[in-house]
Short mmCIF file of C-alpha atoms in Angstrom, two decimals:
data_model
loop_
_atom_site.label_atom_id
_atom_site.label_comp_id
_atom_site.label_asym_id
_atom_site.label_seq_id
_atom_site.Cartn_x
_atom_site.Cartn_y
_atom_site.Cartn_z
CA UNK A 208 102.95 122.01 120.86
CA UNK A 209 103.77 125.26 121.68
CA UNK A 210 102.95 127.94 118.76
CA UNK A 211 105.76 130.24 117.12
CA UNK A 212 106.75 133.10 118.84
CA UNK A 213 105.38 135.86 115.54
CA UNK A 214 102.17 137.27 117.19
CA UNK A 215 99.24 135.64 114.95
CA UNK A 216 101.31 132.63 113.71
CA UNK A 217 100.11 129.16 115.09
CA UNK A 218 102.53 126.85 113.48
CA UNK A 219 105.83 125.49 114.49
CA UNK A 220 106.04 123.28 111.20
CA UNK A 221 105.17 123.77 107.61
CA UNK A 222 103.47 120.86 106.72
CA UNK A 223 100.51 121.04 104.66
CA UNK A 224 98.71 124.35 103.63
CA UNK A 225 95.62 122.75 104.98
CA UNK A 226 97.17 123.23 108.51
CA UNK A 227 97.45 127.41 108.05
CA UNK A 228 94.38 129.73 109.31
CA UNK A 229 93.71 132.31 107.03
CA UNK A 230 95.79 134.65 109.55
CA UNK A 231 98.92 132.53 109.39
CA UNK A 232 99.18 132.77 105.77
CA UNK A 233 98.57 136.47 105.88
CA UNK A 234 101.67 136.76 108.48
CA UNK A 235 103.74 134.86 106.06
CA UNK A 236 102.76 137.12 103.33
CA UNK A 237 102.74 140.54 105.42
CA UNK A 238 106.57 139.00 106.70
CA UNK A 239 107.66 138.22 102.98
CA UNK A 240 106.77 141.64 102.12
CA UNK A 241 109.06 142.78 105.18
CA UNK A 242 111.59 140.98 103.66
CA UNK A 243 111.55 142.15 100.65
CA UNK A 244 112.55 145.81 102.16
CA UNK A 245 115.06 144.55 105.41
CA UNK A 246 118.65 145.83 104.26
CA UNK A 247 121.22 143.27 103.71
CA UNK A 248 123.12 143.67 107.00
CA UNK A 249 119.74 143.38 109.06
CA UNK A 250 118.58 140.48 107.11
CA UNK A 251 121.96 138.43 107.53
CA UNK A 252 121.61 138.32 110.91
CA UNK A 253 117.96 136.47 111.32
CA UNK A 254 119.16 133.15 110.95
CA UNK A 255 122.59 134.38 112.50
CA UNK A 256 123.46 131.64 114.80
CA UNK A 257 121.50 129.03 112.76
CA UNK A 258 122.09 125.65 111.13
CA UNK A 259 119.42 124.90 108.43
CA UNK A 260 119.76 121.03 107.12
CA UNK A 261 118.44 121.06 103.58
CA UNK A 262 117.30 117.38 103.18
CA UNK A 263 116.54 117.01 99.70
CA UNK A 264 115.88 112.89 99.47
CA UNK A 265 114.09 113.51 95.86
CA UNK A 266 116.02 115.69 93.15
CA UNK A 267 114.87 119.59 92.93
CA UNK A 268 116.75 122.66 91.48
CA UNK A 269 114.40 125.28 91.66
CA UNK A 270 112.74 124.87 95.71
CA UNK A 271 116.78 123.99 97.11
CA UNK A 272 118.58 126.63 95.46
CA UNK A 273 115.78 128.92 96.32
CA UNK A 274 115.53 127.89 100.00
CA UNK A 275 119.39 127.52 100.36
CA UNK A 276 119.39 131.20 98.45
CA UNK A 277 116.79 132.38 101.73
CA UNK A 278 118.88 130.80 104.34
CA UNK A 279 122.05 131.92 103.12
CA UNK A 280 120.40 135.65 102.76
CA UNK A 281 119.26 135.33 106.60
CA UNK A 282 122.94 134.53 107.66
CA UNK A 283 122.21 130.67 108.20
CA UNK A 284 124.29 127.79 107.35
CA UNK A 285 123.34 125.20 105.95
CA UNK A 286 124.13 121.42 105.61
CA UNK A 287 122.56 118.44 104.06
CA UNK A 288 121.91 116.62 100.76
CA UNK A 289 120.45 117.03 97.28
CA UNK A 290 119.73 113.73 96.77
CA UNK A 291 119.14 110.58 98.53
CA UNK A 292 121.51 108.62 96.98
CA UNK A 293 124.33 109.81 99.35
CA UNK A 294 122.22 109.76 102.35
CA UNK A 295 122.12 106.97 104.98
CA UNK A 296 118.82 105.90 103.40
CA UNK A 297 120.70 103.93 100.82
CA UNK A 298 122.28 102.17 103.74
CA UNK A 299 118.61 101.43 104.63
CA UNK A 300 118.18 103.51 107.60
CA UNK A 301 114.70 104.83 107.96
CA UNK A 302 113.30 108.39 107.23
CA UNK A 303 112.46 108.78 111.45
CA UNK A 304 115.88 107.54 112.05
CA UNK A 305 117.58 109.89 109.94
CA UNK A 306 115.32 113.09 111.03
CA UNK A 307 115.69 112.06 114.55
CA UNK A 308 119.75 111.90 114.22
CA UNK A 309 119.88 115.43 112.09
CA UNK A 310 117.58 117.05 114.17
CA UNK A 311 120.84 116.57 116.64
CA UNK A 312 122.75 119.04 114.22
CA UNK A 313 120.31 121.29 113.06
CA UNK A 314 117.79 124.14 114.12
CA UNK A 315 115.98 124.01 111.48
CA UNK A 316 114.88 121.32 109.23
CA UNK A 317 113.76 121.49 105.20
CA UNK A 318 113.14 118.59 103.31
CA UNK A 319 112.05 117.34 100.24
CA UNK A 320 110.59 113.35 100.12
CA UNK A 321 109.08 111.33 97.29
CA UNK A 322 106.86 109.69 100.19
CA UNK A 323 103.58 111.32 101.10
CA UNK A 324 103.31 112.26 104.34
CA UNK A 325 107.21 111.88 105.20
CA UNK A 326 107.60 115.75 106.49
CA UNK A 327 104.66 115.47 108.60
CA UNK A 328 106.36 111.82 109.96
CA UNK A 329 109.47 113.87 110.01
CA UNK A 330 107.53 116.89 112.38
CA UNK A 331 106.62 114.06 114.61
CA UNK A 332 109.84 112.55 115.55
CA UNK A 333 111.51 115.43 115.59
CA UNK A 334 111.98 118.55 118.37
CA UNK A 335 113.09 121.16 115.65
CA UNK A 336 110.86 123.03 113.03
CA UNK A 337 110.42 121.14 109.76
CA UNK A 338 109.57 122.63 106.27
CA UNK A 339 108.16 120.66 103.44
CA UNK A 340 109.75 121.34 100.37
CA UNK A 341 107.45 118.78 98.66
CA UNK A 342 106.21 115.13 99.43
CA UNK A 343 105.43 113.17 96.55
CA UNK A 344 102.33 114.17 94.95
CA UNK A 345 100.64 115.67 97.69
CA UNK A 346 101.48 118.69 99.63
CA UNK A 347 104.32 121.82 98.32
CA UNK A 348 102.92 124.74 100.82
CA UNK A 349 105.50 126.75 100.15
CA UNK A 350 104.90 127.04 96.66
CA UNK A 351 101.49 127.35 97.59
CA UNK A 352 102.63 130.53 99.76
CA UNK A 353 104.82 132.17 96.81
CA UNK A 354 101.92 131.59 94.73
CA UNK A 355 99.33 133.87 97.09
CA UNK A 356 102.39 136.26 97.37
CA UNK A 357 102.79 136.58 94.27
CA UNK A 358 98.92 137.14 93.64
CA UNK A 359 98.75 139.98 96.83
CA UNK A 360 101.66 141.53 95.19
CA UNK A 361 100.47 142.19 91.90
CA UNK A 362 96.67 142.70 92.59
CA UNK A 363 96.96 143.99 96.41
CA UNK A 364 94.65 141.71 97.16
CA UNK A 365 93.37 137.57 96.80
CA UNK A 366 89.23 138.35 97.38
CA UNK A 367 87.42 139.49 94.75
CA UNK A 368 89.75 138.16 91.46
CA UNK A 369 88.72 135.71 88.96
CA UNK A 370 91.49 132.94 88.20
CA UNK A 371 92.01 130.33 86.14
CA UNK A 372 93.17 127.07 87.14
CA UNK A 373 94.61 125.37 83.25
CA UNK A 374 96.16 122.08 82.44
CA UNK A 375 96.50 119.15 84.56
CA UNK A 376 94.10 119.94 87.04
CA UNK A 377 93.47 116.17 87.99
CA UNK A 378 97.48 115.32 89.38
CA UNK A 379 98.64 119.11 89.84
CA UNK A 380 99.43 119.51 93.34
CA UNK A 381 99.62 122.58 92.96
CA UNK A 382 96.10 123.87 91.90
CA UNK A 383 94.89 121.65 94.54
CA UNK A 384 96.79 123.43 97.30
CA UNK A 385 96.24 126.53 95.95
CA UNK A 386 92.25 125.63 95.63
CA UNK A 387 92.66 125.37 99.58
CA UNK A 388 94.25 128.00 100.14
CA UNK A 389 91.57 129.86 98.43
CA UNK A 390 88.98 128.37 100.62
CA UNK A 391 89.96 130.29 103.20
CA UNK A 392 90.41 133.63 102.05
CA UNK A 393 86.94 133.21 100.37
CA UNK A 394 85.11 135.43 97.55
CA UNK A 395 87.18 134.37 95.35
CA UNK A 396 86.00 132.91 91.94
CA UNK A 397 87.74 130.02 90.58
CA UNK A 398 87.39 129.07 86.88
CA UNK A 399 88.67 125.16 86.06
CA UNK A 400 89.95 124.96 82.86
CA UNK A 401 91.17 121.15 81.63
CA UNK A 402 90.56 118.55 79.42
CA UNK A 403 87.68 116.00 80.44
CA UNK A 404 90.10 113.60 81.44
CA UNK A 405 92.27 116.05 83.89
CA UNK A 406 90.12 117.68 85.44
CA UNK A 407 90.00 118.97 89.42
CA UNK A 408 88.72 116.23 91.71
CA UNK A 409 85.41 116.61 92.67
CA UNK A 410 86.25 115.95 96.12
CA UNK A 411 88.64 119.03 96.04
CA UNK A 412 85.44 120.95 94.59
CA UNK A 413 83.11 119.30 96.95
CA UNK A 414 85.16 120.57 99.74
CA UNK A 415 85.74 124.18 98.99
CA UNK A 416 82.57 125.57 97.47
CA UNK A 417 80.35 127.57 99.61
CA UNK A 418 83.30 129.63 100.38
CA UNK A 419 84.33 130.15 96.70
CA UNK A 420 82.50 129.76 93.61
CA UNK A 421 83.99 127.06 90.96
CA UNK A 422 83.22 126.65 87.67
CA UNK A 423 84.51 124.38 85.02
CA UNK A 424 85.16 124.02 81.55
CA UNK A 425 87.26 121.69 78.68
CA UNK A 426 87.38 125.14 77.07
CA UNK A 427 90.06 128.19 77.48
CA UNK A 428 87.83 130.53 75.39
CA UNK A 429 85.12 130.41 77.51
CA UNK A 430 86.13 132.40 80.53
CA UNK A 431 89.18 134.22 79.46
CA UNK A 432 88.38 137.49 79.47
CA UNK A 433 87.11 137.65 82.58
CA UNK A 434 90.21 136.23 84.21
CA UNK A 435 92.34 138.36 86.13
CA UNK A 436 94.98 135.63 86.61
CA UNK A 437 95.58 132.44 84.32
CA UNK A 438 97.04 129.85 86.19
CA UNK A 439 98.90 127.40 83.63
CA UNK A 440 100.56 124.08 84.21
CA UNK A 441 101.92 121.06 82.49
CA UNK A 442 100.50 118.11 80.91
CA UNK A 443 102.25 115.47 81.90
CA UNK A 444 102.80 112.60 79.32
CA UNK A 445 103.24 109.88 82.29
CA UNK A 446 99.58 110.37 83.85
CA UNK A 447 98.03 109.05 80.59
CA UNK A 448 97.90 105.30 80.45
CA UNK A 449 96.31 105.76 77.15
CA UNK A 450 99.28 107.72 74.28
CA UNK A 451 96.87 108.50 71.96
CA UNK A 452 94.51 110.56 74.33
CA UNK A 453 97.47 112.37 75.39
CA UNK A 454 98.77 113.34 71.56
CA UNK A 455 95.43 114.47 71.36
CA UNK A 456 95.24 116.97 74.13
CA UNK A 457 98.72 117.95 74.62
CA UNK A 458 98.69 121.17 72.22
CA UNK A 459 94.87 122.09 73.23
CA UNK A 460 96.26 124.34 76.03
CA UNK A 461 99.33 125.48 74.34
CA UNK A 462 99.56 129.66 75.20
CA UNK A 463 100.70 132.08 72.79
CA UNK A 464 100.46 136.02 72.32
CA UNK A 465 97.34 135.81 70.06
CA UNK A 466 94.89 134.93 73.31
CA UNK A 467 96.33 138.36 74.65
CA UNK A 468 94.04 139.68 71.95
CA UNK A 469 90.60 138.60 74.52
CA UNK A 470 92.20 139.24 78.10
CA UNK A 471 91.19 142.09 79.96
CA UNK A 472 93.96 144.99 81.18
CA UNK A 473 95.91 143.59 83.58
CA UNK A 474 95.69 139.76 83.06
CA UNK A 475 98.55 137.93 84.35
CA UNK A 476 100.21 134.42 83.66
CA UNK A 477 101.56 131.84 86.36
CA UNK A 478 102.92 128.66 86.15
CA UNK A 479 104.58 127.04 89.21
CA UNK A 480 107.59 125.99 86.54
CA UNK A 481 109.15 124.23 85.18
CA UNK A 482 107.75 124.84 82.04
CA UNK A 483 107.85 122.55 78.60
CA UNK A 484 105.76 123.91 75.86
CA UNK A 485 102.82 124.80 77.19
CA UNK A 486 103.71 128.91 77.74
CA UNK A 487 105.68 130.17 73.99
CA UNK A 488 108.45 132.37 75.02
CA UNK A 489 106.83 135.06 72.73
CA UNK A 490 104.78 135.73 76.13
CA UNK A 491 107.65 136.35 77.96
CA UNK A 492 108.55 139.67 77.68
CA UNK A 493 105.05 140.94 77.62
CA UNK A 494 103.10 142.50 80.36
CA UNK A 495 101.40 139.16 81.08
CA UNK A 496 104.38 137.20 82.23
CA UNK A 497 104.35 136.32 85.79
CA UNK A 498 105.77 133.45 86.08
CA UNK A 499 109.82 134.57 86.44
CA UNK A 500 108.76 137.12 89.00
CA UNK A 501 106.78 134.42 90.64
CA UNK A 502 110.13 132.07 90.95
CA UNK A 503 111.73 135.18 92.41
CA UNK A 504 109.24 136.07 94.80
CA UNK A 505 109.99 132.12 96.21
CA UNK A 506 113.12 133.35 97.86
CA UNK A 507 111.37 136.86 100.21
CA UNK A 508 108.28 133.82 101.04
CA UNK A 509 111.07 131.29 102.12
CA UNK A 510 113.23 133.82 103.93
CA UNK A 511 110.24 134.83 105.71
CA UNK A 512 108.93 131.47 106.74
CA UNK A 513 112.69 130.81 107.59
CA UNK A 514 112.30 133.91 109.93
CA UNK A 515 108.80 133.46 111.38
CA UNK A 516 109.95 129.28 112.30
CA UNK A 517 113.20 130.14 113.82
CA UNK A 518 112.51 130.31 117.36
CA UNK A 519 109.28 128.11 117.38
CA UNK A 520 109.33 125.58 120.40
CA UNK A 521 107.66 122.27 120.01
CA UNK B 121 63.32 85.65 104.81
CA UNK B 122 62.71 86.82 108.12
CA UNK B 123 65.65 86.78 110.90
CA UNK B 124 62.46 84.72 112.82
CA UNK B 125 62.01 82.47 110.13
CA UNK B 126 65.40 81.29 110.51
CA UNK B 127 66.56 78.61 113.33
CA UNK B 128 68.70 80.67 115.57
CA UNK B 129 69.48 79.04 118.69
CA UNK B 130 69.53 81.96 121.57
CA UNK B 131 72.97 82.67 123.25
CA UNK B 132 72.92 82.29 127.22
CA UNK B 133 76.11 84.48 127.80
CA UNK B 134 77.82 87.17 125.10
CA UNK B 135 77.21 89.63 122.47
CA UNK B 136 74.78 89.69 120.10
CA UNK B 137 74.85 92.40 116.80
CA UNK B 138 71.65 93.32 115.53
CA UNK B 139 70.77 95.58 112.70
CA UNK B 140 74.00 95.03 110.59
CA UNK B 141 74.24 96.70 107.13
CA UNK B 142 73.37 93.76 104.62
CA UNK B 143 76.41 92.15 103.47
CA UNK B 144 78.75 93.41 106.66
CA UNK B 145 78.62 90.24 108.76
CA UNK B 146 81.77 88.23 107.37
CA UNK B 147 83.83 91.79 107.25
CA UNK B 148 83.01 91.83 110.98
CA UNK B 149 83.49 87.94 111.37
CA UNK B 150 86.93 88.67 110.06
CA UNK B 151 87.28 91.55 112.08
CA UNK B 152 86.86 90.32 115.19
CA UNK B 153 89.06 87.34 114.61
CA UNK B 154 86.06 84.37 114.16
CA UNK B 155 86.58 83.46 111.11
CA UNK B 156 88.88 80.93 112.14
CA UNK B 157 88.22 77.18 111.82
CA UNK B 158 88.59 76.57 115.53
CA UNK B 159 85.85 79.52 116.17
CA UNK B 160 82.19 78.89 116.49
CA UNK B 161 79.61 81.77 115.87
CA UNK B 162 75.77 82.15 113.77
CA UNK B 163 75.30 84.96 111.27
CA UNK B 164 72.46 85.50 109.63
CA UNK B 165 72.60 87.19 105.96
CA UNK B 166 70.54 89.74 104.48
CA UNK B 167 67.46 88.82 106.57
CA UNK B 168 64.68 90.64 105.85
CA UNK B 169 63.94 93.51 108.51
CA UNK B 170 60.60 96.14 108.28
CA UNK B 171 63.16 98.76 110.21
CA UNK B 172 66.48 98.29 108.87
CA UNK B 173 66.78 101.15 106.41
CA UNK B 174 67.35 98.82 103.27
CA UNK B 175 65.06 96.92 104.05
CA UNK B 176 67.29 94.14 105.29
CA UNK B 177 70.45 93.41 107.81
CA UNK B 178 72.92 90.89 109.36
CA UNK B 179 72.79 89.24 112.24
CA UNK B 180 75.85 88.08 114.80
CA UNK B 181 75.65 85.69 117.45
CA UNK B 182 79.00 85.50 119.90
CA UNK B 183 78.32 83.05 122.65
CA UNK B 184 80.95 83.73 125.59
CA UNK B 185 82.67 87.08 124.36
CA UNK B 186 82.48 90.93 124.98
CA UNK B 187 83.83 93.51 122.70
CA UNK B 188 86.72 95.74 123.12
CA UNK B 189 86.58 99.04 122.62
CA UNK B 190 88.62 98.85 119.54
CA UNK B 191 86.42 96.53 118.33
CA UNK B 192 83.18 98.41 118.66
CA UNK B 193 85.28 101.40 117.42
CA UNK B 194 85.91 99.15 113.71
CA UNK B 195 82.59 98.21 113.51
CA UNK B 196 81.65 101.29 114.20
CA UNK B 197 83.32 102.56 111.02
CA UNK B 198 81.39 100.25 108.74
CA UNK B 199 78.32 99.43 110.84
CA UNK B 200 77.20 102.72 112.57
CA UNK B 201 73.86 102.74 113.42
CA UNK B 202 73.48 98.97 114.90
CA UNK B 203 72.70 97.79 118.16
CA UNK B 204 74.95 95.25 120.11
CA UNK B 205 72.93 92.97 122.95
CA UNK B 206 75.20 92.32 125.85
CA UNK B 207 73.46 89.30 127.19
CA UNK B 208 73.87 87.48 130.40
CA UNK B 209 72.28 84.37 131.79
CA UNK B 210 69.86 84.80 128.57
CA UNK B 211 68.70 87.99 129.13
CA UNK B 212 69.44 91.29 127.49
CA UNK B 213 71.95 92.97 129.93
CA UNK B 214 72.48 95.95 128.39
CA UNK B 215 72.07 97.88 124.72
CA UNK B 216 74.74 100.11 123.17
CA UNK B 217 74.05 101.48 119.96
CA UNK B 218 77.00 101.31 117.83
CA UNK B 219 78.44 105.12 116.71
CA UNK B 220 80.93 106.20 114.34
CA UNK B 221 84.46 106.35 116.46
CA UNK B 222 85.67 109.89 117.24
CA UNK B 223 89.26 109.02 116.34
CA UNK B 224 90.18 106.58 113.98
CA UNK B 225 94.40 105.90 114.71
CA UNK B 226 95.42 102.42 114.44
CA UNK B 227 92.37 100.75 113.42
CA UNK B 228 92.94 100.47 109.80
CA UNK B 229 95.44 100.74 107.48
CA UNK B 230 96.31 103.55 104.67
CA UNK B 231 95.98 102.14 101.10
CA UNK B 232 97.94 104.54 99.52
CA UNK B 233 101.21 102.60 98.82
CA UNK B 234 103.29 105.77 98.78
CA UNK B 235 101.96 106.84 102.32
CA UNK B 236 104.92 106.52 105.12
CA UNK B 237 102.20 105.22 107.37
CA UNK B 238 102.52 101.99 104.91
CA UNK B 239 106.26 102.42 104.37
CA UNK B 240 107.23 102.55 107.37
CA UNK B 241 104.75 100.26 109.33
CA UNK B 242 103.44 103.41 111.38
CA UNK B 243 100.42 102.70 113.35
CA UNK B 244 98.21 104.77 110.98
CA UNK B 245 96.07 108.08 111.79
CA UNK B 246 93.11 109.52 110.59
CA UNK B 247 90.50 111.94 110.51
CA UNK B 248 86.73 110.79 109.98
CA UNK B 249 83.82 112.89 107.87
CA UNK B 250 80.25 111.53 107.42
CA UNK B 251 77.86 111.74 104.99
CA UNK B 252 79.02 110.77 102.85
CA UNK B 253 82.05 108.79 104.96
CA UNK B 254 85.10 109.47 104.09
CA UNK B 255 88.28 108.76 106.02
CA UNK B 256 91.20 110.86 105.12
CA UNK B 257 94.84 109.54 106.12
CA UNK B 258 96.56 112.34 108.53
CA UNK B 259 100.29 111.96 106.86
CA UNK B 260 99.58 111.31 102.81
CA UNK B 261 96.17 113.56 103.23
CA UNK B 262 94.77 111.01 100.91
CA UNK B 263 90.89 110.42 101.27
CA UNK B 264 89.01 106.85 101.61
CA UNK B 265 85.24 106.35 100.41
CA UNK B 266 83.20 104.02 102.23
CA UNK B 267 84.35 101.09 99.92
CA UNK B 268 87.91 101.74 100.43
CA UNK B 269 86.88 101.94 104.36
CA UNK B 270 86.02 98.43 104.40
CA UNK B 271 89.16 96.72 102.65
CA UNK B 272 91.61 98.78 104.58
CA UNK B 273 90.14 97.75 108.65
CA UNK B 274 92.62 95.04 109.68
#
């Protein structure tokens, strides 16, 4: 597999953030930032002469508009489907099959799959660059990307903060690919903050400390105002098997102004969205409120991936 | 009880395995395809052994077979650490001590139902990490234990 043709960038699929060196996801980050600046009639002409497919077999609103958003910035067209009811897969055809026959139409490929592992079965079988825009519960790098963006952007930097991981720390796929990605930046201190029942696998913990230091609480008090970042996300009522356990917990990590009152300057709130009740609106307009300029900052991340995959040769 | 306490009747031409993890022999039986009716073969169970590291092991007697590779490779994932005894005309031939395969692709399934390996009927791929061992599937990035090891080899 030959490696894209960005100097310093060793990938020519996005897969799984566990397959980026620390310098590949600082290229993405240094190229979103590039983005960011490029005037409109440079930027339209990246993905000039491109055809995107935007294979979206599981429902999403937020990661399609956002990447068809990029690749409509960059000039590309795009083609595809938001759902896989109108695909060939409901005439039974299989996921290789159908990558195998778009990859005949496309340059590029993004796709979202409730199977794990179907974008890196998708990579295999086919000769054009493939993006995961989510499989099932296990990888979402580019959220994982936007999220470290995000982070660079507002702090200039990922070593050296303190953040908080809240919520559903147990299912979240994304605290466990942004625990990852941590791992290899390094010096970074990670505080776990869930109910017993939710919390981060201690495989995931297992595998990344030594290179950051982890701690872990059932309480939000406890490490608050050290954080520099809070990192919320939802409780999910379908992950308990037991109702009651969940009516119990399900306000514990509710956020509202009044914790403002023990953060230190410059603390900042994520969430990978959506949201349900577990960030009040009355945060939103405060200084603390990352999380809509986080959803922006998807759009620069994906162009720039967009960019950085779109002459890669496998 | 001893493995010499127990009749076993020497093999004149095959493969013995010695120093077997208590409780692996039938997992390998059924491994290697002799757990068949038409299939005759001696195991010995949790026989007591002063240098197996629990204190005891399994024994397998094959009378006219080699291994594959494949097959040294699967017991490697559950057995590392034992010796196989490639005799010929009752003699020891030759000793191989059994290791933990390098790759592990196609020699047992993923148990994650939602993995395309299991969807799909892909021969399945995966990377291998000791102490403890783990196996973790190379498409769903989902991670076996030891116990999940040994109900997934086919």
């Amino acid at each position: 597999m030959l490696a894209g043709l960005i100097l310093g960038f060793g990938l020519t699929d996005i897969i799984s953030i566990s397959d980026f060196s620390k310098k590949d996801i600082e290229t993405v980050l240094e190229k979103a930032a590039e983005m960011e600046k490029l005037p409109k009639d440079k930027k339209n002409r990246v993905l000039a002469d491109k055809i995107v497919a935007s294979l979206f077999f599981e429902p999403s609103t937020r990661t399609r508009l956002s990447f068809e958003t990029a690749i409509q910035n960059l000039g590309g067209q795009v083609i595809g489907f938001a759902d896989a009811g109108v695909s060939s897969t409901k005439k039974g055809e299989s996921l290789s099959d159908t990558i195998v026959n778009i990859s005949g139409y496309a340059d590029i490929i993004v796709m979202r799959h409730s199977i794990e592992g179907a974008a890196r079965r998708a990579a295999e079988v086919s000769n054009k660059p493939v993006i995961n825009g989510g499989d099932g519960a296990n990888q979402h790098p580019t959220q994982t990307l936007l999220d470290l963006y995000t982070i660079k952007k507002q702090f200039g930097k990922i070593q050296g903060l303190n953040i908080g991981l809240l919520g559903d720390l147990k299912y979240g796929r994304t605290v466990h690919s942004l625990m990852y990605a941590l791992q290899k930046f390094g010096n970074v201190n990670v505080y776990c903050i869930a109910p017993e029942s939710l919390r981060m696998p201690y495989e995931i913990i297992e595998d990344v400390e030594g290179s950051i230091k982890v701690e872990e609480t059932t309480k939000l008090g406890d490490f608050l105002p050290e954080l520099d970042v809070l990192y919320a996300t939802r409780i999910q009522k379908e992950r308990f098997v037991d109702e009651f356990e969940y009516e119990q917990i399900k306000n514990v990590f509710i956020l509202g102004k009044e914790i403002l009152k023990s953060t230190k300057k410059g603390f900042k709130i994520m969430h990978p969205l959506p949201r349900v009740n577990e960030i009040k609106p009355e945060i939103d307009k405060t200084d603390a409120a990352l999380y809509f300029e986080q959803s922006k900052n998807g759009v620069p991340v994906r162009e720039a991936i967009l960019s950085t995959l779109k002459d890669a040769k496998k | 009880m001893k493995a010499d306490d127990i009749r076993l009747v020497p093999i004149s031409n095959g493969t013995v395995l010695d120093h077997l993890p208590p409780g692996t022999a039938l997992k390998i039986l059924k491994i290697l395809g002799l757990d068949k009716p038409d299939k005759a073969v001696t195991a010995a169970i949790n026989t007591e052994s002063k240098s197996a590291r629990a204190g005891k092991k399994d024994l397998v007697f094959i009378e006219g077979r080699e291994l594959s590779k494949e097959e040294y490779d699967k017991i490697g994932l559950i057995a590392e650490g034992s010796t196989v005894n490639i005799i010929k005309d009752s003699h020891v031939k030759k000793k191989i001590n059994i290791e933990l395969p390098e790759k592990a692709h196609g020699l047992f399934v993923c148990l994650n139902p939602k993995c395309i390996s299991a969807v799909e009927g892909l021969s399945s791929k995966f990377e291998l990490k000791e102490k403890p061992l783990r196996a973790k599937c190379l498409y769903c990035e989902k991670t076996m234990n030891e116990q999940d090891l040994f109900k997934a080899i086919k």
